Amino acid sequence: MDAMRKMDIISIIISLIVTAIVIHNTHGRISRNRYWKIEIAMLAGFIFYWAFAVIMLFVFHFSLFWGLGFIGSVIFIYKYWQLQILRFHDLNYSGWYCLFGHVPIVRLYFLYIRFSKKRTALINEFDESIDYLSFLRKNSLYPEISFLSTDGVDFFVNGIKFEYRKYNNHVQYEVSKISLEENKLLEEYCKKNFKQTENAPSYAEKYKISFLDEGSLLENIKRDLHAMVYKDGFVLINGAEVFIRKNYDLYDIVYKREFSPQIKLYSAIEDDGEYCCQTLTKQELVNLIKVFA
C-alpha cells in the first residue's frame, strides 16, 4: 500500500510538472470549430501512426518501430495537451483546468464544454497579440510598412528606441547612432526630414544622435513611413484599431464595431455587441495589412 501511495504521489508530481511546462509554452487560443476539426484529425493520425508501427513490428519485425511509436506518443500527448489548453483559454479558463481530466466525473463536464460551449468574450485575459514587427519582417511587409510603439514619452520605430529629452525648453529625441545605421531607410528619412542637434562625443557604441522635435516628429514618422502603431495589444492602421491574435494555425482579427466599414469581410463575423471578430489565413492577414497601409 505504501508503495502504491508513493507511486500515486510521484504520478501527481510528474503530472503537475508536465502541465506547468506545457502551459508555460502554450500561448493563444483555438475556436470551437477549429478545435473539433484538429482534435479529430490528431486522434485519427495517432491511431494510424500506431497501426502502422504495429504492422511494421509484427509483420516485418522492425523492432525500431517500438521506439518510434513511443516517441510519436510523447509528441502526440504534448500537442494534444496544448490543444486542450488553447481551448480552455478560448473559454477564459486557465490551462490548469486540464488537470480535471484526471477526475473521472468532472472530466466529462469539461469534455462537454470544450466541445460544445461557444466563447462568450471576444477578448479575454488569456489573449496575446502576435509579434507584429516579426510578422511584418517574415512576410515581406517590412520595410515598406514600419512598426511604431510608444512607452510613455519614448517611442520605438522598428525596434529602435527614440528617447525623450528636454533641454532649455526644447524637446528632442535621442537615438543610438549604431542602431540607426542598421536601418538605412529610417536613417535616411530622419536625417533628411528632422533637424539634428549637436551631440557630445562619447564611446562609439554609446554615441547617440539627437533630433529636435518641433511638435510633429512622431506624427510625421507615422504618416511618412506608413507605420502600424501599437497600443495595448491593438495596432492602429489608418485610424482602425485592430487586435490580431493566433487561432492555432490561423489568425483572429478583433475590432470595435465602429470600424466594421473599414474592414474587408474575409469570413463569418462573430459579434458580441461591442467587438467583431473574423478568422483569417496568413495570406488574408497579409492582404489586409497591405490594404490598410
XYZ file of C-alpha atoms in Angstrom:
293
model
C 0.000 0.000 0.000
C 2.810 2.375 0.878
C 4.441 1.637 -2.468
C 1.167 2.372 -4.288
C 0.756 5.660 -2.425
C 4.292 6.646 -3.313
C 3.597 5.858 -6.957
C 0.412 7.947 -6.835
C 2.293 10.874 -5.321
C 5.051 10.568 -7.936
C 2.433 10.452 -10.713
C 0.750 13.585 -9.381
C 4.074 15.441 -9.147
C 5.037 14.402 -12.683
C 1.602 15.457 -13.957
C 1.933 18.876 -12.307
C 5.432 19.409 -13.706
C 4.436 18.363 -17.226
C 1.306 20.523 -17.106
C 3.332 23.528 -15.916
C 5.830 23.053 -18.764
C 3.104 22.767 -21.388
C 1.207 25.790 -20.002
C 4.405 27.851 -19.994
C 4.971 27.047 -23.677
C 1.366 27.421 -24.831
C 0.027 30.820 -25.868
C -3.105 31.887 -27.650
C -6.403 30.134 -28.121
C -8.389 27.982 -30.528
C -12.021 28.461 -31.523
C -14.616 25.736 -31.076
C -14.898 24.774 -34.740
C -11.131 24.644 -35.197
C -10.850 22.570 -32.014
C -13.290 19.951 -33.319
C -11.507 19.554 -36.632
C -7.975 19.453 -35.253
C -8.764 17.100 -32.368
C -10.451 14.618 -34.705
C -7.534 14.881 -37.153
C -4.996 14.384 -34.332
C -6.774 11.309 -32.956
C -7.139 9.784 -36.425
C -3.484 10.463 -37.155
C -2.402 8.932 -33.834
C -4.415 5.748 -34.485
C -2.999 5.466 -37.994
C 0.538 6.069 -36.706
C 0.331 3.306 -34.103
C -1.407 0.892 -36.512
C 1.427 1.430 -38.980
C 4.034 0.925 -36.231
C 2.405 -2.315 -35.035
C 2.153 -3.685 -38.587
C 5.799 -2.905 -39.265
C 6.764 -4.554 -35.981
C 4.806 -7.796 -36.205
C 4.724 -8.310 -39.958
C 8.209 -7.119 -40.888
C 9.765 -7.488 -37.416
C 11.186 -3.958 -37.389
C 11.745 -3.555 -33.641
C 12.819 0.032 -34.255
C 9.132 0.934 -34.521
C 8.588 0.355 -30.787
C 10.867 3.301 -30.149
C 9.286 5.342 -32.915
C 5.857 4.527 -31.510
C 6.932 5.752 -28.082
C 8.448 8.962 -29.454
C 5.323 9.579 -31.529
C 3.152 9.057 -28.447
C 5.127 11.616 -26.424
C 4.842 14.193 -29.203
C 1.133 13.480 -29.605
C 0.427 13.817 -25.876
C 2.316 17.107 -25.720
C 0.478 18.565 -28.743
C -2.846 17.186 -27.543
C -2.309 18.774 -24.123
C -1.528 22.079 -25.808
C -4.741 21.820 -27.801
C -6.797 21.435 -24.618
C -5.066 24.438 -23.020
C -5.722 26.597 -26.088
C -9.395 25.657 -25.941
C -9.597 26.484 -22.235
C -8.016 29.868 -22.994
C -10.722 30.395 -25.610
C -13.329 29.912 -22.861
C -11.418 32.243 -20.500
C -10.253 29.375 -18.277
C -6.734 28.759 -17.053
C -4.764 25.945 -18.661
C -4.580 24.319 -15.237
C -8.169 23.159 -15.768
C -6.615 20.365 -17.836
C -5.878 18.614 -14.549
C -9.604 17.976 -14.128
C -9.130 15.444 -16.906
C -7.790 13.117 -14.200
C -11.033 13.323 -12.181
C -13.480 10.693 -13.537
C -16.825 12.534 -13.283
C -15.629 16.120 -13.545
C -13.693 15.307 -16.716
C -16.974 14.568 -18.508
C -18.243 18.064 -17.746
C -15.081 19.737 -19.052
C -15.083 17.448 -22.077
C -18.625 18.649 -22.770
C -17.819 22.363 -22.512
C -14.669 22.047 -24.642
C -16.699 20.549 -27.472
C -19.944 22.482 -27.093
C -19.518 25.819 -25.322
C -19.118 28.857 -27.522
C -16.798 31.606 -26.354
C -18.703 34.491 -24.827
C -15.976 37.162 -24.827
C -14.062 38.133 -27.935
C -11.153 39.440 -25.855
C -10.246 37.805 -22.561
C -7.399 37.725 -20.055
C -5.535 34.967 -21.910
C -5.359 36.818 -25.208
C -1.934 37.763 -26.545
C -1.342 39.756 -29.690
C 1.042 38.416 -32.298
C 4.555 39.833 -32.578
C 3.623 42.464 -35.133
C 7.126 43.532 -36.127
C 8.209 39.907 -36.549
C 5.128 39.250 -38.703
C 5.952 42.226 -40.934
C 9.525 41.026 -41.401
C 8.662 37.375 -42.049
C 6.016 38.203 -44.643
C 7.955 40.742 -46.724
C 5.869 43.685 -45.476
C 8.893 45.402 -43.932
C 10.412 47.952 -44.578
C 7.549 49.176 -46.813
C 5.417 49.183 -43.644
C 7.051 50.289 -40.391
C 6.061 49.416 -36.844
C 5.797 52.077 -34.174
C 5.153 51.582 -30.454
C 5.205 54.004 -27.540
C 6.500 53.653 -23.998
C 5.421 56.727 -22.086
C 7.192 59.674 -23.703
C 9.652 57.415 -25.545
C 8.803 55.557 -28.735
C 10.231 52.772 -30.892
C 10.358 52.576 -34.679
C 11.054 49.052 -35.976
C 12.533 48.237 -32.565
C 14.845 51.286 -32.498
C 14.337 53.457 -29.416
C 13.815 57.208 -29.642
C 14.373 58.528 -26.124
C 12.636 61.714 -24.991
C 14.838 64.508 -23.691
C 14.104 68.128 -22.787
C 16.846 70.767 -22.686
C 16.265 74.515 -22.215
C 12.578 74.155 -23.057
C 13.418 72.330 -26.285
C 12.231 68.749 -26.828
C 14.471 66.350 -28.665
C 14.728 62.598 -29.169
C 17.987 60.694 -28.815
C 18.616 57.514 -30.768
C 21.603 55.193 -30.873
C 23.795 56.010 -33.872
C 24.697 52.345 -34.385
C 21.063 51.202 -34.209
C 20.003 53.859 -36.676
C 22.774 52.915 -39.102
C 21.412 49.362 -39.152
C 18.175 50.666 -40.649
C 19.182 52.697 -43.684
C 15.622 53.619 -44.635
C 14.923 55.133 -41.222
C 18.376 56.718 -41.002
C 17.995 58.485 -44.343
C 14.478 59.590 -43.536
C 15.424 61.086 -40.141
C 18.477 62.911 -41.439
C 16.538 64.287 -44.382
C 13.397 65.387 -42.522
C 14.436 66.257 -38.962
C 16.798 68.834 -37.536
C 19.805 67.163 -35.949
C 21.324 68.769 -32.845
C 24.927 68.662 -31.704
C 25.970 65.661 -29.674
C 28.740 65.440 -27.157
C 31.430 62.915 -28.181
C 31.209 59.533 -26.488
C 32.215 55.920 -26.949
C 31.137 54.660 -30.357
C 28.756 52.014 -29.049
C 27.027 54.587 -26.824
C 27.056 57.518 -29.212
C 23.613 58.967 -29.814
C 22.140 61.267 -32.388
C 19.546 63.811 -31.288
C 16.702 65.130 -33.398
C 14.814 68.246 -32.442
C 11.069 67.787 -32.009
C 9.262 70.828 -33.315
C 5.887 69.401 -32.362
C 5.224 66.892 -35.131
C 8.147 64.450 -35.207
C 6.144 61.421 -34.105
C 3.153 62.235 -36.307
C 5.398 62.731 -39.327
C 7.011 59.326 -38.814
C 3.580 57.694 -38.566
C 2.421 59.300 -41.795
C 5.532 59.185 -43.961
C 6.667 55.653 -43.064
C 3.146 54.161 -43.230
C 3.590 52.938 -39.695
C 1.436 50.430 -37.890
C 1.045 51.998 -34.457
C 0.889 49.692 -31.441
C -1.099 50.425 -28.284
C -2.265 47.972 -25.603
C -2.176 44.999 -27.961
C -4.017 46.806 -30.749
C -2.427 48.167 -33.900
C -3.693 51.426 -35.293
C -3.699 51.336 -39.070
C -5.247 54.273 -40.909
C -7.463 55.019 -37.919
C -8.745 51.478 -37.362
C -7.792 49.746 -34.085
C -7.237 46.032 -34.679
C -6.169 43.301 -32.242
C -4.527 40.333 -34.005
C -4.013 37.008 -32.259
C -3.220 33.412 -33.244
C -6.103 30.976 -33.574
C -3.965 27.838 -33.741
C -2.658 27.970 -37.348
C -4.971 30.827 -38.355
C -5.375 34.415 -37.152
C -8.229 36.239 -35.435
C -8.665 39.958 -36.012
C -10.747 41.744 -33.391
C -12.013 45.295 -33.750
C -14.761 47.549 -32.438
C -17.991 47.611 -34.391
C -17.408 51.258 -35.308
C -14.502 50.153 -37.500
C -16.533 47.496 -39.353
C -16.975 49.579 -42.528
C -13.175 49.836 -42.830
C -12.528 46.092 -42.529
C -12.867 43.848 -45.555
C -15.058 40.806 -44.980
C -12.973 37.625 -45.136
C -15.060 35.213 -43.074
C -18.137 34.941 -40.876
C -18.175 37.646 -38.203
C -18.562 36.963 -34.510
C -20.187 39.913 -32.751
C -20.598 40.411 -29.010
C -22.194 43.818 -29.311
C -19.014 45.828 -28.783
C -16.376 43.923 -30.736
C -16.357 41.996 -34.014
C -14.060 39.102 -34.858
C -13.012 37.452 -38.099
C -10.737 34.431 -38.635
C -8.174 34.825 -41.430
C -5.490 32.773 -43.088
C -1.963 34.164 -43.055
C -2.264 35.358 -46.652
C -5.570 37.096 -45.931
C -3.960 38.863 -42.980
C -1.035 39.967 -45.167
C -3.502 41.324 -47.737
C -5.455 43.154 -45.016
C -2.321 44.874 -43.698
C -1.287 45.847 -47.237
C -4.702 47.400 -47.888
C -4.655 49.299 -44.596
C -1.140 50.576 -45.026
